[in-house]
Amino acid sequence: LYPNDNGPMGKELRLRQQYFFSSASLQDLVHHYVNTVGTDFSKFHEYHVIQLNDTHPVVAIPELMRILLDEYNVGWDDAWNVVTKTFAYTNHTILAEALEKWPIDVFQRLLPRVYQIIEEINRRLVIELRQKFPEDYYNQNHMAIIHDGKVYMAWLAIHAGFSVNGVAALHTELLKTQELKNWYALYPEKFNNKTNGVTQRRWLLSSNPELAEFITKRIGHGWEKELSLLKGLEKYVDDEASINELIAIKRHNKEKLAEYLKHTQNEFLDPESIFDTQVKRLHEYKRQLLNVLHIMYEYNRIVEDPNYNPPAHTYIFGAKAASGYRRAKAIIKLINAVADRVNNDRRVRGKLRVVFVENYRVSVAEKIIPASDVSEQISTAGYEASGTSNMKFMMNGALTIGTLDGANIEIVEEAGEENAFIFGLKADEIIKMKSEHSYNPQKYLDRNPQLAKVVNQLVDGTYDPSGMLFKEIHDSIVYGVEGQPADVFFLLADFDSYCQAQEKIAKEYADQKTWARKCLMNIANSGKFSSDRTIEDYVKDIWKLKKVTVK
Ligand SMILES: *Cc1c(COP(=O)(O)O)cnc(C)c1O
């Protein structure tokens, strides 16, 4: 199942699946241990670490307790000793609504014995909480694994595991100081960071063979297994022939993508134009809507000012919405409505084009990313735990337009801020405005008539004759809907700054050589973002494995 990640869940089938896979894995692992080591479980953790990849398999914690207690007659304290040395937890999001919570009645009906064990774990935790936070009744209640009629799976993982990690430096800091600060106060030694990575075997060698060959011709083989070697490309930034070859490779990848989209959805793309790409799940925090509002603004500007002659720009989108996420689907509809309007207006022909790529998936990402000039990473600061497409784009020589969010911060640290287009409010500024309730989106509409016009065009018939299709999107920005305040993702606050970053892109793209040098600096400094480095960090800091040489 691909569930909604934006709203409450309570689907029994999902819990059944989680239990099925977790229990099957544990049974396999315990049988193997019993057959090779025996039924003395005191050394179990020396042979096994179980890395809980998000909250989905956290039911494995009480399930291992159940197997040890009920099937091998281990006592509670010995079983708990095994469990707390075996499990480690990776947190993947700060969106509170995405942390799984199960209604007690669903859990109890489906897994009565496992629920009983969670109750006992919780009873002992609450005693610990009373000692650690005397008279702090909020913490005592809120940190309990069972409260308010629900089972909090993340709390269970943090309490029972020996390690809690975030997936980018900023994300881990926000866990420690914001979302999980009470848990950090209780267990500071458990918290650590493991910045995500992607594999260069898929995202360079396989998906961009021409760039892979360009690299190997200059630094030889070895980077396929040790990506930090890409640093050796830096010395070619002033080599004319290398820069020209890099430009030619990008050009050829753009032609191949244009050919593919002609063939698959009869879209015409101009490889001369800037390929400016935002491909990722559709979610309001990722702010595809900010990108669209800027395109609407740019469209108005070209139509209204005959002297305005920006370089040709193709905006490429790819996104799926979770099945029940109505507003995400409306945003996809809006992107397509804007594409329809813009692509059929002679006044902007050759200057502006919008393409929505259908059925976005890894095999399509492998074609789009090597062909992109600009990587859109524009989430509201503090909301994107890490991001990984930002890394894929970086190693394929696309320049990032982005906020200081998730791994973007580390990307810019590695590549240099002069080789990216950074804009917008920072995470601490967003946090402050939220806590003080000081954000007034109306101020930005009053101050910028072009922005006000674009927002009004969501409902004035420009993109939908009925004026109704995009009304909820409009109202969510201007008034707030469903009890939420207006513009919860700060689109209007960041709009000006985003436009300025886009103007800078238009200006700098005109100088192809300087642009390509920046692309090369990004490629050369993308070594940190190999998943080999990530896994090595897990091996050293959490799993404590010794290396085995493979002959
Ligand atoms: C890498 C990848 C993602 C993740 O993208 P983000 O921009 O980091 O959210 C999502 N979908 C596909 C198909 C990908 O290849």
Coordinates of C-alpha atoms in Angstrom, one line a residue, residues 22-432:
S22 CA 8.4 -7.7 10.8
S23 CA 7.5 -11.1 12.4
A24 CA 8.7 -13.1 9.4
S25 CA 12.1 -11.3 9.5
L26 CA 12.5 -11.8 13.2
Q27 CA 11.5 -15.5 13.1
D28 CA 14.1 -16.1 10.4
L29 CA 16.8 -14.3 12.3
V30 CA 16.0 -15.9 15.6
H31 CA 15.9 -19.4 14.1
H32 CA 19.3 -18.8 12.5
Y33 CA 20.7 -17.6 15.8
V34 CA 19.3 -20.6 17.8
N35 CA 20.7 -23.0 15.1
T36 CA 24.2 -21.5 15.1
V37 CA 24.7 -20.0 18.6
G38 CA 22.1 -21.6 20.7
T39 CA 19.4 -20.4 23.1
D40 CA 21.6 -18.2 25.3
F41 CA 20.4 -14.8 23.9
S42 CA 22.8 -12.7 25.9
K43 CA 25.1 -12.5 22.8
F44 CA 22.2 -11.9 20.4
H45 CA 23.2 -8.2 19.9
E46 CA 26.8 -9.1 19.1
Y47 CA 25.4 -10.8 16.0
H48 CA 22.5 -8.6 15.1
V49 CA 21.5 -5.0 14.8
I50 CA 18.1 -4.2 13.5
Q51 CA 17.9 -0.8 11.8
L52 CA 14.3 0.3 11.9
N53 CA 13.9 2.2 8.6
D54 CA 11.1 4.7 9.8
T55 CA 8.3 3.8 12.1
H56 CA 6.8 1.2 9.8
P57 CA 8.6 -1.9 11.3
V58 CA 8.6 -0.7 14.9
V59 CA 6.1 -3.4 15.9
A60 CA 9.3 -5.7 15.6
I61 CA 10.3 -4.4 19.1
P62 CA 7.4 -6.0 21.1
E63 CA 7.4 -8.9 18.7
L64 CA 11.0 -9.8 19.6
M65 CA 10.0 -9.5 23.2
R66 CA 7.1 -11.9 22.6
I67 CA 9.3 -14.4 20.8
L68 CA 11.9 -14.4 23.6
L69 CA 9.3 -14.4 26.5
D70 CA 6.8 -16.8 25.1
E71 CA 8.7 -19.1 22.8
Y72 CA 12.1 -19.3 24.5
N73 CA 11.0 -18.7 28.2
V74 CA 13.5 -15.8 28.6
G75 CA 12.7 -13.5 31.6
W76 CA 11.5 -9.9 31.1
D77 CA 14.8 -8.2 32.1
D78 CA 17.0 -10.5 30.0
A79 CA 14.6 -10.1 27.0
W80 CA 14.5 -6.3 27.4
N81 CA 18.3 -6.3 27.6
V82 CA 18.5 -8.1 24.2
V83 CA 16.0 -5.7 22.6
T84 CA 17.5 -2.5 23.9
K85 CA 20.9 -3.5 22.5
T86 CA 19.5 -4.7 19.1
F87 CA 17.2 -2.0 17.7
A88 CA 18.2 1.3 16.2
Y89 CA 15.8 3.8 14.7
T90 CA 16.0 6.2 11.7
N91 CA 13.6 9.1 11.7
H92 CA 12.7 10.3 8.1
T93 CA 10.4 13.3 8.7
I94 CA 9.6 16.1 11.1
L95 CA 6.0 16.2 10.0
A96 CA 4.3 15.1 13.2
E97 CA 1.3 13.8 11.3
A98 CA 3.5 11.3 9.4
L99 CA 4.6 9.5 12.7
E100 CA 2.5 6.4 13.0
K101 CA 0.0 6.2 15.8
W102 CA -2.4 3.2 16.1
P103 CA -5.8 3.4 17.8
I104 CA -5.6 1.2 20.9
D105 CA -8.8 -0.8 19.9
V106 CA -7.4 -1.7 16.4
F107 CA -4.1 -2.8 17.9
Q108 CA -5.6 -4.7 20.7
R109 CA -8.0 -6.6 18.5
L110 CA -5.4 -7.5 15.9
L111 CA -2.4 -8.2 18.1
P112 CA -3.6 -8.8 21.7
R113 CA -0.4 -10.4 23.1
V114 CA 1.9 -7.8 21.4
Y115 CA -0.3 -5.0 22.8
Q116 CA 0.0 -6.5 26.3
I117 CA 3.8 -6.4 26.0
I118 CA 3.7 -2.7 24.8
E119 CA 1.5 -2.0 27.9
E120 CA 4.2 -3.4 30.2
I121 CA 7.0 -1.5 28.3
N122 CA 4.9 1.6 28.7
R123 CA 4.3 1.0 32.5
R124 CA 8.0 0.8 33.1
L125 CA 8.7 3.9 30.9
V126 CA 6.2 6.0 32.8
I127 CA 8.0 5.2 36.1
E128 CA 11.2 6.4 34.5
L129 CA 9.5 9.5 33.2
R130 CA 8.2 10.3 36.7
Q131 CA 11.7 10.1 38.1
K132 CA 13.3 12.1 35.2
F133 CA 10.6 14.8 34.9
P134 CA 9.0 15.1 38.4
E135 CA 6.0 17.4 38.3
D136 CA 6.3 17.8 34.6
Y137 CA 2.9 16.2 33.9
Y138 CA 2.9 17.3 30.3
N139 CA 6.0 15.2 29.5
Q140 CA 4.9 12.3 31.7
N141 CA 1.7 12.1 29.6
H142 CA 3.0 13.1 26.2
M143 CA 6.0 10.9 26.2
A144 CA 4.1 7.8 27.2
I145 CA 4.0 5.2 24.4
I146 CA 0.3 4.8 25.1
H147 CA -1.8 7.9 25.6
D148 CA -4.9 9.7 24.2
G149 CA -6.3 6.4 23.0
K150 CA -3.3 5.6 20.7
V151 CA 0.0 3.7 20.5
Y152 CA 2.8 6.0 19.5
M153 CA 5.2 3.9 17.4
A154 CA 8.0 6.5 17.2
W155 CA 8.1 6.8 21.0
L156 CA 8.4 3.0 21.3
A157 CA 11.4 3.1 18.9
I158 CA 13.2 5.9 20.7
H159 CA 12.6 4.4 24.1
A160 CA 13.6 0.8 23.2
G161 CA 16.3 1.5 20.6
F162 CA 20.0 2.4 21.4
S163 CA 20.3 4.8 18.5
V164 CA 18.1 7.5 17.0
N165 CA 19.3 9.2 13.8
G166 CA 18.1 11.9 11.5
V167 CA 19.0 11.9 7.8
A168 CA 20.7 15.3 7.3
A169 CA 22.6 17.7 9.7
L170 CA 19.8 20.2 9.9
H171 CA 17.1 17.5 10.3
T172 CA 19.0 15.9 13.2
E173 CA 19.5 19.3 14.9
L174 CA 15.7 20.0 14.6
L175 CA 14.9 16.6 16.1
K176 CA 17.1 17.5 19.1
T177 CA 15.9 21.0 19.6
Q178 CA 12.3 20.9 18.4
E179 CA 10.3 17.8 17.5
L180 CA 12.0 15.3 19.9
K181 CA 13.6 17.7 22.4
N182 CA 12.0 16.0 25.4
W183 CA 13.4 12.7 24.2
Y184 CA 16.8 14.3 23.6
A185 CA 16.7 15.5 27.2
L186 CA 16.0 12.0 28.4
Y187 CA 18.4 10.1 26.1
P188 CA 21.0 12.5 24.6
E189 CA 23.5 9.7 23.9
K190 CA 21.1 8.0 21.5
F191 CA 20.9 10.9 19.0
N192 CA 23.2 11.0 15.9
N193 CA 23.1 12.1 12.3
K194 CA 23.5 10.0 9.1
T195 CA 23.2 12.2 6.1
N196 CA 21.5 10.4 3.2
G197 CA 23.2 9.5 -0.1
V198 CA 22.4 8.1 -3.5
T199 CA 24.3 5.5 -5.5
Q200 CA 26.6 6.7 -8.3
R201 CA 26.2 3.3 -9.9
R202 CA 22.6 4.1 -10.8
W203 CA 22.6 7.9 -10.9
L204 CA 25.8 8.4 -12.9
L205 CA 27.2 5.2 -14.4
S206 CA 24.0 3.7 -15.6
S207 CA 21.8 6.8 -16.2
N208 CA 24.4 9.2 -17.6
P209 CA 27.0 7.1 -19.4
E210 CA 28.4 10.0 -21.4
L211 CA 29.1 12.0 -18.2
A212 CA 30.6 8.8 -16.6
E213 CA 32.9 8.5 -19.5
F214 CA 33.9 12.2 -19.3
I215 CA 34.8 11.5 -15.6
T216 CA 36.8 8.4 -16.2
K217 CA 38.7 10.0 -19.1
R218 CA 40.0 12.6 -16.6
I219 CA 40.4 10.8 -13.3
G220 CA 40.4 7.2 -14.3
H221 CA 38.3 4.4 -12.7
G222 CA 37.9 4.2 -9.0
W223 CA 35.1 6.8 -8.5
E224 CA 32.5 4.1 -9.1
K225 CA 33.5 2.7 -5.7
E226 CA 34.9 5.9 -4.0
L227 CA 33.0 8.9 -5.1
S228 CA 35.2 11.4 -3.2
L229 CA 37.7 10.9 -6.0
L230 CA 35.5 13.2 -8.1
K231 CA 37.3 16.1 -6.4
G232 CA 40.1 15.4 -9.0
L233 CA 37.8 17.0 -11.6
E234 CA 38.2 20.5 -10.0
K235 CA 41.4 21.0 -11.9
Y236 CA 39.5 21.0 -15.2
V237 CA 37.4 24.0 -14.4
D238 CA 39.6 26.3 -16.5
D239 CA 40.2 23.7 -19.2
E240 CA 38.3 25.0 -22.3
A241 CA 38.1 21.6 -23.9
S242 CA 36.6 19.9 -20.8
I243 CA 34.0 22.7 -20.4
N244 CA 33.0 22.4 -24.0
E245 CA 32.6 18.7 -23.7
L246 CA 30.5 19.0 -20.5
I247 CA 28.2 21.5 -22.4
A248 CA 27.9 19.0 -25.3
I249 CA 27.0 16.1 -23.0
K250 CA 24.3 18.1 -21.3
R251 CA 23.0 19.2 -24.7
H252 CA 22.9 15.6 -25.9
N253 CA 21.0 14.4 -22.8
K254 CA 18.5 17.3 -23.3
E255 CA 18.0 16.2 -26.9
K256 CA 17.4 12.6 -25.7
L257 CA 14.8 13.7 -23.2
A258 CA 13.1 15.8 -25.8
E259 CA 13.0 12.8 -28.1
Y260 CA 11.5 10.6 -25.3
L261 CA 8.8 13.1 -24.4
K262 CA 7.9 13.6 -28.0
H263 CA 7.5 9.9 -28.3
T264 CA 5.7 9.2 -25.0
Q265 CA 3.4 12.2 -24.7
N266 CA 3.8 14.2 -27.8
E267 CA 5.5 17.2 -26.0
F268 CA 7.9 19.5 -27.8
L269 CA 10.9 20.6 -25.8
D270 CA 13.5 23.1 -27.1
P271 CA 17.0 21.8 -26.1
E272 CA 18.3 25.4 -26.4
S273 CA 16.1 26.4 -23.5
I274 CA 16.9 26.2 -19.8
F275 CA 15.6 22.8 -18.5
D276 CA 14.3 23.8 -15.1
T277 CA 13.1 20.7 -13.2
Q278 CA 11.0 19.9 -10.1
V279 CA 10.4 16.2 -9.8
K280 CA 9.3 14.7 -6.4
R281 CA 6.2 13.6 -4.6
L282 CA 3.5 16.2 -4.7
H283 CA 3.3 17.7 -1.2
E284 CA 2.4 21.2 -0.1
Y285 CA 5.7 21.5 2.0
K286 CA 7.7 20.8 -1.2
R287 CA 6.1 23.9 -2.7
Q288 CA 5.5 23.0 -6.3
L289 CA 2.9 25.8 -5.9
L290 CA 5.6 28.4 -5.4
N291 CA 7.2 27.2 -8.7
V292 CA 3.8 27.5 -10.5
L293 CA 3.0 30.9 -9.1
H294 CA 6.4 32.1 -10.4
I295 CA 5.6 30.7 -13.9
M296 CA 2.3 32.5 -13.9
Y297 CA 4.1 35.7 -12.9
E298 CA 6.7 35.2 -15.6
Y299 CA 3.9 34.5 -18.2
N300 CA 2.1 37.8 -17.2
R301 CA 5.4 39.7 -17.5
I302 CA 6.3 38.5 -21.0
V303 CA 2.7 39.1 -22.2
E304 CA 2.6 42.6 -20.7
D305 CA 6.1 43.9 -21.5
P306 CA 7.2 43.5 -25.2
N307 CA 10.7 44.7 -24.3
Y308 CA 11.1 41.9 -21.8
N309 CA 13.2 39.1 -23.4
P310 CA 14.3 36.5 -21.0
P311 CA 16.2 33.4 -22.2
A312 CA 13.9 30.5 -23.3
H313 CA 12.8 28.6 -20.2
T314 CA 11.3 25.1 -20.0
Y315 CA 9.8 24.2 -16.7
I316 CA 9.5 20.4 -16.2
F317 CA 7.4 18.8 -13.5
G318 CA 6.9 15.2 -12.4
A319 CA 4.9 14.2 -9.4
K320 CA 2.4 11.8 -8.0
A321 CA -0.1 12.7 -5.2
A322 CA -1.1 10.3 -2.5
S323 CA -4.6 8.9 -3.3
G324 CA -6.5 10.8 -0.6
Y325 CA -4.6 14.1 -0.8
R326 CA -7.1 16.3 -2.5
R327 CA -5.2 19.6 -2.5
A328 CA -2.1 17.8 -4.0
K329 CA -4.2 16.6 -6.8
A330 CA -5.6 20.1 -7.3
I331 CA -2.0 21.4 -7.6
I332 CA -1.3 18.8 -10.3
K333 CA -4.4 20.0 -12.1
L334 CA -3.1 23.6 -11.8
I335 CA 0.3 22.7 -13.3
N336 CA -1.5 21.1 -16.3
A337 CA -3.9 24.1 -16.7
V338 CA -1.0 26.6 -16.7
A339 CA 0.9 24.3 -19.2
D340 CA -2.2 24.3 -21.4
R341 CA -2.6 28.0 -21.4
V342 CA 1.1 29.0 -21.7
N343 CA 2.0 26.4 -24.3
N344 CA -0.8 27.5 -26.6
D345 CA -0.2 31.2 -26.4
R346 CA 1.7 32.5 -29.4
R347 CA 2.9 35.6 -27.5
V348 CA 5.2 33.5 -25.3
R349 CA 6.2 30.9 -27.9
G350 CA 9.9 30.1 -27.8
K351 CA 10.3 31.8 -24.5
L352 CA 8.2 29.9 -22.0
R353 CA 7.0 26.2 -21.9
V354 CA 5.6 24.0 -19.1
V355 CA 5.7 20.3 -19.2
F356 CA 4.1 17.9 -16.8
V357 CA 5.7 14.4 -17.2
E358 CA 3.2 11.7 -16.7
N359 CA 3.7 8.7 -14.3
Y360 CA 6.9 10.0 -12.7
R361 CA 9.0 7.1 -11.4
V362 CA 12.7 6.0 -11.1
S363 CA 13.0 5.0 -14.7
V364 CA 11.8 8.4 -15.8
A365 CA 14.0 10.2 -13.2
E366 CA 17.0 8.5 -14.8
K367 CA 16.1 10.3 -18.1
I368 CA 15.1 13.7 -16.7
I369 CA 17.9 14.3 -14.1
P370 CA 20.9 14.0 -16.5
A371 CA 19.0 16.4 -18.9
S372 CA 18.3 19.2 -16.4
D373 CA 20.1 22.5 -16.0
V374 CA 18.3 23.6 -12.9
S375 CA 17.3 21.5 -9.8
E376 CA 14.3 22.9 -7.9
Q377 CA 14.7 22.2 -4.2
I378 CA 12.4 24.8 -2.8
S379 CA 10.7 23.3 0.3
T380 CA 9.8 25.5 3.3
A381 CA 13.0 25.6 5.4
G382 CA 12.8 23.0 8.2
Y383 CA 10.4 20.7 6.4
E384 CA 12.5 18.5 4.1
A385 CA 14.3 16.0 6.2
S386 CA 17.1 15.4 3.7
G387 CA 15.9 15.1 0.1
T388 CA 17.9 12.8 -2.3
S389 CA 16.9 14.1 -5.8
N390 CA 18.9 17.2 -4.8
M391 CA 22.0 14.9 -4.7
K392 CA 21.2 13.1 -8.0
F393 CA 20.9 16.5 -9.8
M394 CA 24.1 17.7 -8.2
M395 CA 26.2 14.8 -9.5
N396 CA 24.6 15.2 -12.9
G397 CA 25.7 18.8 -13.2
A398 CA 22.5 20.7 -12.6
L399 CA 22.6 23.9 -10.5
T400 CA 20.4 24.0 -7.4
I401 CA 17.8 26.7 -6.8
G402 CA 16.9 26.0 -3.3
T403 CA 16.2 27.0 0.3
L404 CA 18.6 26.2 3.2
D405 CA 16.7 23.0 4.0
G406 CA 17.6 19.3 4.5
A407 CA 20.7 18.2 2.6
N408 CA 20.7 21.4 0.5
I409 CA 22.7 23.0 3.3
E410 CA 25.4 20.3 3.0
I411 CA 25.3 20.4 -0.8
V412 CA 26.0 24.2 -0.8
E413 CA 28.7 23.6 1.9
E414 CA 30.4 21.2 -0.5
A415 CA 29.9 23.0 -3.8
G416 CA 30.2 26.6 -2.6
E417 CA 27.3 29.0 -2.3
E418 CA 28.5 30.8 -5.5
N419 CA 27.7 27.6 -7.4
A420 CA 24.0 27.5 -6.4
F421 CA 21.0 29.9 -6.1
I422 CA 20.0 30.0 -2.5
F423 CA 16.9 32.0 -1.5
G424 CA 14.2 32.3 1.1
L425 CA 13.6 32.3 4.9
K426 CA 15.8 30.1 7.0
A427 CA 14.5 27.3 9.3
D428 CA 15.1 29.4 12.5
E429 CA 13.2 32.3 11.0
I430 CA 10.2 30.1 10.1
I431 CA 10.2 28.5 13.5
K432 CA 10.2 31.9 15.2

